[in-house]
XYZ file of N, CA and C in Angstrom:
597
model
N 0.842 -1.210 0.000
C 0.000 0.000 0.000
C 0.875 1.258 0.000
N 1.978 1.178 0.757
C 2.884 2.334 0.847
C 3.442 2.696 -0.526
N 3.851 1.654 -1.295
C 4.412 1.893 -2.633
C 3.386 2.513 -3.560
N 2.134 2.069 -3.405
C 1.058 2.574 -4.245
C 0.868 4.073 -3.985
N 0.876 4.428 -2.707
C 0.705 5.839 -2.337
C 1.838 6.674 -2.902
N 3.070 6.200 -2.722
C 4.203 6.995 -3.198
C 4.221 7.071 -4.724
N 3.758 6.022 -5.401
C 3.685 6.050 -6.870
C 2.656 7.089 -7.311
N 1.515 7.122 -6.625
C 0.472 8.110 -6.941
C 0.990 9.524 -6.681
N 1.706 9.699 -5.572
C 2.271 11.014 -5.233
C 3.290 11.456 -6.291
N 4.102 10.493 -6.731
C 5.122 10.802 -7.753
C 4.455 11.211 -9.061
N 3.391 10.497 -9.435
C 2.672 10.824 -10.671
C 2.060 12.215 -10.566
N 1.463 12.512 -9.407
C 0.861 13.833 -9.174
C 1.910 14.926 -9.316
N 3.045 14.693 -8.670
C 4.138 15.672 -8.714
C 4.628 15.858 -10.150
N 4.727 14.757 -10.884
C 5.172 14.796 -12.283
C 4.212 15.647 -13.125
N 2.916 15.435 -12.931
C 1.897 16.192 -13.677
C 2.021 17.690 -13.367
N 2.189 17.999 -12.085
C 2.317 19.411 -11.667
C 3.562 20.044 -12.286
N 4.696 19.351 -12.186
C 5.960 19.888 -12.716
C 5.887 20.139 -14.220
N 5.219 19.246 -14.932
C 5.147 19.369 -16.398
C 4.117 20.411 -16.847
N 3.042 20.575 -16.075
C 1.982 21.513 -16.496
C 2.168 22.918 -15.910
N 2.926 23.042 -14.825
C 3.104 24.355 -14.170
C 3.617 25.438 -15.134
N 4.648 25.139 -15.976
C 5.115 26.181 -16.906
C 4.044 26.589 -17.913
N 3.197 25.638 -18.312
C 2.156 25.944 -19.305
C 1.095 26.858 -18.698
N 0.633 26.511 -17.495
C -0.351 27.363 -16.825
C 0.222 28.766 -16.591
N 1.523 28.831 -16.263
C 2.133 30.133 -15.980
C 2.287 30.984 -17.244
N 2.489 30.318 -18.384
C 2.663 31.062 -19.639
C 1.333 31.336 -20.341
N 0.479 30.302 -20.407
C -0.764 30.434 -21.183
C -1.956 30.882 -20.344
N -1.823 30.741 -19.011
C -2.957 31.075 -18.150
C -3.906 29.906 -18.006
N -4.888 30.067 -17.120
C -5.847 28.986 -16.848
C -6.712 28.693 -18.068
N -7.333 29.740 -18.617
C -8.250 29.506 -19.740
C -7.506 29.122 -21.020
N -6.232 29.560 -21.133
C -5.460 29.247 -22.329
C -4.853 27.854 -22.338
N -4.858 27.198 -21.177
C -4.283 25.849 -21.078
C -5.381 24.810 -21.300
N -5.194 23.973 -22.304
C -6.210 22.960 -22.626
C -5.797 21.585 -22.098
N -6.746 20.686 -22.119
C -6.449 19.307 -21.714
C -5.400 18.716 -22.651
N -5.480 19.039 -23.947
C -4.489 18.493 -24.886
C -3.090 19.041 -24.577
N -2.996 20.295 -24.077
C -1.700 20.831 -23.635
C -1.140 19.973 -22.503
N -2.018 19.624 -21.573
C -1.589 18.828 -20.409
C -1.181 17.420 -20.820
N -1.933 16.842 -21.750
C -1.616 15.501 -22.254
C -0.273 15.529 -22.991
N -0.088 16.548 -23.818
C 1.147 16.688 -24.601
C 2.364 16.873 -23.674
N 2.212 17.698 -22.649
C 3.332 17.997 -21.730
C 3.718 16.794 -20.878
N 2.727 16.016 -20.478
C 3.001 14.906 -19.554
C 3.199 13.568 -20.264
N 2.634 13.460 -21.470
C 2.674 12.172 -22.172
C 1.704 11.166 -21.563
N 0.811 11.678 -20.703
C -0.171 10.808 -20.047
C -1.532 10.943 -20.714
N -2.415 9.998 -20.434
C -3.771 10.064 -20.979
C -4.636 10.968 -20.102
N -5.798 11.336 -20.633
C -6.766 12.123 -19.863
C -7.119 11.377 -18.570
N -7.303 10.063 -18.701
C -7.649 9.230 -17.536
C -6.571 9.261 -16.459
N -5.306 9.247 -16.888
C -4.197 9.288 -15.919
C -4.146 10.632 -15.200
N -4.360 11.707 -15.962
C -4.321 13.039 -15.352
C -5.476 13.197 -14.366
N -6.693 12.900 -14.843
C -7.856 13.085 -13.980
C -8.072 11.940 -12.986
N -7.204 10.935 -13.090
C -7.197 9.895 -12.046
C -6.434 10.395 -10.824
N -5.600 11.407 -11.039
C -4.792 11.978 -9.951
C -5.315 13.330 -9.474
N -6.080 14.002 -10.320
C -6.659 15.299 -9.971
C -8.149 15.270 -10.267
N -8.907 16.036 -9.514
C -10.360 16.054 -9.692
C -10.729 16.611 -11.072
N -10.083 17.717 -11.444
C -10.391 18.373 -12.718
C -9.258 19.352 -13.067
N -9.467 20.131 -14.108
C -8.459 21.097 -14.547
C -8.176 22.127 -13.446
N -9.212 22.559 -12.743
C -9.046 23.518 -11.634
C -8.041 23.007 -10.617
N -8.198 21.736 -10.291
C -7.346 21.085 -9.287
C -5.880 21.110 -9.731
N -5.646 20.847 -11.018
C -4.274 20.874 -11.563
C -3.744 22.305 -11.539
N -4.573 23.250 -11.939
C -4.160 24.668 -12.006
C -3.773 25.206 -10.627
N -4.533 24.847 -9.602
C -4.246 25.312 -8.240
C -2.926 24.727 -7.735
N -2.704 23.446 -8.036
C -1.447 22.796 -7.629
C -0.272 23.391 -8.408
N -0.500 23.730 -9.677
C 0.548 24.333 -10.513
C 0.923 25.713 -9.982
N -0.070 26.485 -9.543
C 0.206 27.816 -8.975
C 1.078 27.672 -7.729
N 0.699 26.747 -6.852
C 1.479 26.512 -5.618
C 2.923 26.137 -5.952
N 3.083 25.297 -6.951
C 4.413 24.846 -7.370
C 5.250 26.030 -7.874
N 4.649 26.848 -8.728
C 5.360 28.012 -9.277
C 5.717 29.028 -8.194
N 4.781 29.252 -7.271
C 5.033 30.205 -6.192
C 6.153 29.703 -5.282
N 6.145 28.397 -5.036
C 7.185 27.780 -4.199
C 8.569 27.994 -4.817
N 8.642 27.907 -6.134
C 9.912 28.128 -6.842
C 10.432 29.538 -6.591
N 9.537 30.518 -6.686
C 9.913 31.917 -6.446
C 10.399 32.095 -5.013
N 9.608 31.579 -4.060
C 9.955 31.732 -2.637
C 11.283 31.068 -2.290
N 11.568 29.939 -2.930
C 12.833 29.233 -2.691
C 14.009 30.070 -3.180
N 13.867 30.688 -4.352
C 14.930 31.555 -4.894
C 15.205 32.702 -3.925
N 14.140 33.355 -3.457
C 14.284 34.504 -2.538
C 14.974 34.064 -1.250
N 14.500 32.947 -0.676
C 15.090 32.446 0.585
C 16.568 32.128 0.423
N 16.912 31.448 -0.674
C 18.317 31.085 -0.949
C 19.209 32.321 -1.023
N 18.712 33.341 -1.734
C 19.495 34.568 -1.910
C 19.667 35.327 -0.595
N 18.706 35.201 0.284
C 18.761 35.924 1.566
C 19.739 35.295 2.555
N 20.068 34.028 2.339
C 20.943 33.311 3.280
C 22.285 34.007 3.482
N 22.805 34.622 2.430
C 24.131 35.258 2.531
C 24.050 36.721 2.978
N 22.841 37.221 3.207
C 22.680 38.630 3.598
C 22.893 38.822 5.091
N 23.545 39.917 5.432
C 23.816 40.225 6.834
C 22.786 41.209 7.380
N 22.530 42.279 6.617
C 21.616 43.323 7.107
C 20.206 43.134 6.536
N 19.232 43.817 7.176
C 17.849 43.755 6.688
C 17.707 44.525 5.375
N 18.514 45.549 5.193
C 18.517 46.296 3.934
C 18.929 45.369 2.784
N 19.976 44.569 3.014
C 20.440 43.610 1.991
C 19.349 42.587 1.669
N 18.650 42.151 2.724
C 17.577 41.158 2.517
C 16.468 41.742 1.655
N 16.112 42.997 1.900
C 15.073 43.639 1.080
C 15.552 43.818 -0.359
N 16.833 44.141 -0.515
C 17.387 44.354 -1.859
C 17.444 43.068 -2.690
N 17.334 41.921 -2.022
C 17.283 40.632 -2.736
C 16.127 40.652 -3.744
N 15.003 41.256 -3.349
C 13.834 41.286 -4.241
C 14.134 42.033 -5.539
N 14.857 43.156 -5.440
C 15.172 43.900 -6.665
C 16.172 43.111 -7.519
N 17.118 42.471 -6.853
C 18.135 41.678 -7.569
C 17.480 40.524 -8.328
N 16.596 39.796 -7.640
C 15.962 38.623 -8.247
C 14.987 39.024 -9.355
N 14.127 39.992 -9.081
C 13.121 40.359 -10.084
C 13.709 41.116 -11.270
N 14.851 41.771 -11.054
C 15.488 42.461 -12.182
C 16.190 41.463 -13.100
N 16.693 40.376 -12.507
C 17.482 39.400 -13.285
C 16.898 37.994 -13.203
N 15.558 37.886 -13.223
C 15.015 36.554 -12.918
C 15.376 35.461 -13.910
N 15.870 35.826 -15.097
C 16.301 34.794 -16.049
C 17.573 34.088 -15.569
N 18.295 34.734 -14.642
C 19.530 34.137 -14.105
C 19.248 33.173 -12.946
N 18.001 33.142 -12.508
C 17.633 32.293 -11.369
C 16.677 31.189 -11.830
N 16.559 30.106 -11.034
C 15.602 29.048 -11.406
C 14.156 29.484 -11.142
N 13.749 30.541 -11.830
C 12.407 31.122 -11.705
C 11.435 30.312 -12.568
N 10.135 30.332 -12.275
C 9.194 29.598 -13.137
C 9.196 30.141 -14.559
N 9.049 29.244 -15.531
C 8.936 29.681 -16.930
C 7.694 30.544 -17.060
N 7.828 31.669 -17.744
C 6.658 32.530 -17.917
C 6.637 33.698 -16.942
N 7.631 33.735 -16.017
C 7.727 34.887 -15.114
C 6.986 34.736 -13.800
N 6.536 35.862 -13.271
C 5.947 35.887 -11.925
C 4.541 35.276 -11.911
N 4.362 34.156 -11.185
C 3.051 33.502 -11.169
C 1.958 34.346 -10.506
N 2.359 35.199 -9.554
C 1.367 36.037 -8.865
C 0.774 37.035 -9.863
N 1.653 37.708 -10.602
C 1.202 38.682 -11.609
C 0.347 37.989 -12.673
N 0.853 36.893 -13.212
C 0.141 36.179 -14.279
C -1.247 35.739 -13.834
N -1.325 35.196 -12.628
C -2.597 34.676 -12.124
C -3.535 35.802 -11.725
N -3.000 36.848 -11.102
C -3.833 37.970 -10.653
C -4.548 38.632 -11.825
N -3.819 38.819 -12.923
C -4.395 39.486 -14.088
C -5.507 38.631 -14.699
N -5.241 37.325 -14.819
C -6.214 36.461 -15.492
C -7.389 36.082 -14.597
N -7.094 35.761 -13.348
C -8.130 35.177 -12.488
C -8.933 36.209 -11.710
N -8.721 37.476 -12.002
C -9.375 38.549 -11.275
C -10.879 38.311 -11.112
N -11.571 38.073 -12.219
C -13.030 37.871 -12.148
C -13.463 36.478 -12.571
N -12.556 35.755 -13.219
C -12.987 34.500 -13.853
C -12.816 33.253 -12.994
N -11.908 33.284 -12.040
C -11.614 32.066 -11.290
C -11.372 32.395 -9.814
N -12.434 32.332 -8.990
C -12.330 32.744 -7.582
C -11.248 32.020 -6.779
N -11.070 30.714 -7.033
C -10.071 29.956 -6.250
C -8.644 30.405 -6.576
N -8.382 30.599 -7.872
C -7.055 31.068 -8.271
C -6.836 32.506 -7.799
N -7.889 33.301 -7.859
C -7.807 34.688 -7.394
C -7.426 34.712 -5.915
N -8.045 33.807 -5.141
C -7.754 33.718 -3.698
C -6.290 33.324 -3.470
N -5.802 32.392 -4.277
C -4.389 31.958 -4.163
C -3.458 33.143 -4.416
N -3.732 33.897 -5.483
C -2.896 35.051 -5.828
C -2.984 36.124 -4.739
N -4.193 36.331 -4.230
C -4.410 37.320 -3.163
C -3.651 36.920 -1.899
N -3.751 35.648 -1.534
C -3.028 35.143 -0.343
C -1.518 35.297 -0.513
N -1.047 35.089 -1.753
C 0.394 35.204 -2.028
C 0.866 36.647 -1.829
N 0.041 37.605 -2.259
C 0.389 39.023 -2.089
C 0.420 39.383 -0.601
N -0.583 38.927 0.138
C -0.656 39.216 1.588
C 0.540 38.594 2.313
N 0.877 37.371 1.936
C 2.015 36.682 2.548
C 3.322 37.422 2.244
N 3.466 37.894 0.992
C 4.643 38.651 0.579
C 4.726 39.952 1.380
N 3.579 40.621 1.508
C 3.510 41.869 2.272
C 3.911 41.633 3.731
N 3.427 40.548 4.298
C 3.758 40.213 5.703
C 5.248 39.933 5.877
N 5.836 39.217 4.901
C 7.284 38.913 4.960
C 8.114 40.185 4.914
N 7.757 41.085 4.001
C 8.479 42.350 3.881
C 8.318 43.187 5.157
N 7.081 43.260 5.656
C 6.807 44.043 6.875
C 7.631 43.533 8.050
N 7.732 42.206 8.135
C 8.505 41.595 9.232
C 9.977 42.010 9.159
N 10.542 41.975 7.945
C 11.943 42.385 7.756
C 12.134 43.864 8.129
N 11.190 44.689 7.701
C 11.288 46.131 7.990
C 11.158 46.388 9.490
N 10.218 45.706 10.140
C 10.041 45.868 11.601
C 11.305 45.467 12.350
N 11.922 44.364 11.900
C 13.170 43.924 12.548
C 14.270 44.957 12.320
N 14.295 45.531 11.121
C 15.275 46.566 10.810
C 15.086 47.811 11.665
N 13.828 48.154 11.937
C 13.522 49.314 12.794
C 13.955 49.013 14.230
N 13.594 47.799 14.689
C 13.935 47.395 16.067
C 15.445 47.363 16.285
N 16.185 47.007 15.231
C 17.643 46.942 15.338
C 18.336 48.247 14.998
N 17.537 49.329 14.902
C 18.063 50.669 14.571
C 18.770 50.736 13.218
N 18.401 49.817 12.339
C 18.971 49.853 10.993
C 18.138 50.782 10.105
N 16.828 50.793 10.354
C 15.925 51.678 9.618
C 15.380 52.759 10.553
N 14.927 53.854 9.971
C 14.372 54.965 10.750
C 13.125 54.529 11.521
N 12.887 55.158 12.646
C 11.745 54.821 13.496
C 10.414 55.257 12.880
N 10.455 56.249 11.987
C 9.196 56.766 11.428
C 8.723 55.998 10.182
N 9.431 54.933 9.837
C 9.056 54.137 8.657
C 7.777 53.349 8.947
N 6.844 53.345 7.993
C 5.597 52.572 8.119
C 5.790 51.254 7.350
N 6.012 50.136 8.070
C 6.343 48.859 7.402
C 5.312 48.403 6.369
N 4.030 48.542 6.707
C 2.998 48.065 5.777
C 2.959 48.915 4.508
N 3.035 50.219 4.671
C 3.006 51.118 3.510
C 4.195 50.848 2.587
N 5.379 50.734 3.176
C 6.590 50.485 2.377
C 6.484 49.127 1.672
N 6.016 48.118 2.393
C 5.884 46.767 1.819
C 4.952 46.759 0.619
N 3.786 47.367 0.771
C 2.811 47.397 -0.329
C 3.350 48.181 -1.525
N 4.084 49.265 -1.240
C 4.656 50.079 -2.331
C 5.734 49.298 -3.088
N 6.555 48.541 -2.355
C 7.592 47.709 -2.995
C 6.924 46.675 -3.910
N 5.908 45.995 -3.383
C 5.220 44.952 -4.162
C 4.563 45.564 -5.406
N 3.833 46.662 -5.208
C 3.133 47.300 -6.337
C 4.125 47.752 -7.408
N 5.263 48.273 -6.975
C 6.260 48.768 -7.935
C 6.913 47.610 -8.691
N 7.258 46.534 -7.971
C 7.870 45.365 -8.634
C 6.885 44.729 -9.617
N 5.646 44.502 -9.177
C 4.653 43.880 -10.060
C 4.337 44.783 -11.252
N 4.306 46.099 -11.006
C 4.092 47.045 -12.101
C 5.225 46.997 -13.109
N 6.449 46.858 -12.593
C 7.628 46.758 -13.469
C 7.538 45.521 -14.356
N 7.095 44.413 -13.771
C 6.964 43.162 -14.539
C 5.924 43.341 -15.647
N 4.795 43.938 -15.279
C 3.707 44.125 -16.240
C 4.134 45.035 -17.398
N 4.777 46.148 -17.070
C 5.217 47.108 -18.101
C 6.264 46.471 -19.022
N 7.188 45.709 -18.424
C 8.235 45.048 -19.219
C 7.636 44.010 -20.155
N 6.683 43.234 -19.618
C 6.036 42.190 -20.412
C 5.283 42.810 -21.589
N 4.605 43.893 -21.294
C 3.776 44.565 -22.296
C 4.612 45.207 -23.403
N 5.712 45.859 -23.016
C 6.521 46.612 -23.990
C 7.699 45.813 -24.545
N 8.099 44.771 -23.792
C 9.271 43.988 -24.196
C 10.579 44.718 -23.922
N 10.523 45.821 -23.186
C 11.727 46.618 -22.918
C 12.296 46.323 -21.528
N 13.413 45.567 -21.510
C 14.052 45.214 -20.239
C 14.617 46.445 -19.542
N 14.943 47.472 -20.321
C 15.500 48.698 -19.731
C 14.480 49.366 -18.807
N 13.183 49.201 -19.108
C 12.140 49.768 -18.245
C 12.165 49.084 -16.876
N 12.319 47.739 -16.917
C 12.341 47.002 -15.647
C 13.535 47.440 -14.807
N 14.691 47.580 -15.459
C 15.890 48.012 -14.731
C 15.695 49.399 -14.122
N 15.091 50.297 -14.893
C 14.865 51.667 -14.412
C 13.943 51.682 -13.197
N 12.866 50.894 -13.262
C 11.901 50.862 -12.150
C 12.531 50.208 -10.919
N 13.345 49.164 -11.126
C 14.003 48.498 -9.996
C 14.982 49.446 -9.292
N 15.561 50.367 -10.053
C 16.444 51.370 -9.432
C 15.636 52.225 -8.446
N 14.383 52.507 -8.794
C 13.502 53.268 -7.893
C 13.197 52.478 -6.624
N 13.011 51.162 -6.784
C 12.753 50.312 -5.603
C 13.998 50.282 -4.718
N 15.165 50.156 -5.344
C 16.430 50.180 -4.576
C 16.560 51.473 -3.785
N 16.240 52.593 -4.438
C 16.339 53.896 -3.773
C 15.386 53.956 -2.583
N 14.166 53.432 -2.778
C 13.175 53.416 -1.704
C 13.704 52.638 -0.487
N 14.339 51.489 -0.757
C 14.890 50.656 0.325
C 16.070 51.357 0.989
N 16.960 51.913 0.169
C 18.129 52.615 0.729
C 17.727 53.837 1.559
N 16.611 54.455 1.202
C 16.132 55.644 1.938
C 15.488 55.303 3.284
N 15.308 54.024 3.570
C 14.731 53.628 4.876
C 15.755 53.830 5.996
N 17.021 53.865 5.631
C 18.113 53.921 6.627
C 18.185 55.300 7.256
């Protein structure tokens, strides 16, 4: 029984790994069952034998893609000494995400938020939770920086966190839309300045 469970888990993981880049690039409505069959080499029965439906696969794919982003950020923060350096990891990673093991198709939060805004409540909730979690992580770093006298006492952690997120996500959207990487670099310089000005 144990082997059966682990085989099912492995198949599920395989389906998620193979379909996650497609959902991230094409979106929920743009990803078809034939895309999933083509990517995995499995039959419809095999896919839906492991997942309830397409929604179920899409939600697991979002989690997988988000986990990839969070792992990159955590890894990069390991070598940071100050809270300012930890915050600057976000500008470094998002400015150069092709150099990191980022999900294919870019930021899953941005991709999902734009598409699932009105069409898919469960995916919208996932994207919303991801933004809140990101905001909480940033706020925690800023609060620790304030407590350690690294940042000014008058800094509002929540306001700064939301502004950093909005600016980074806006940079991704503008770059994607125009195809101009120089725009992303320019906007990230503004985020860097915002972080450096907290001191």
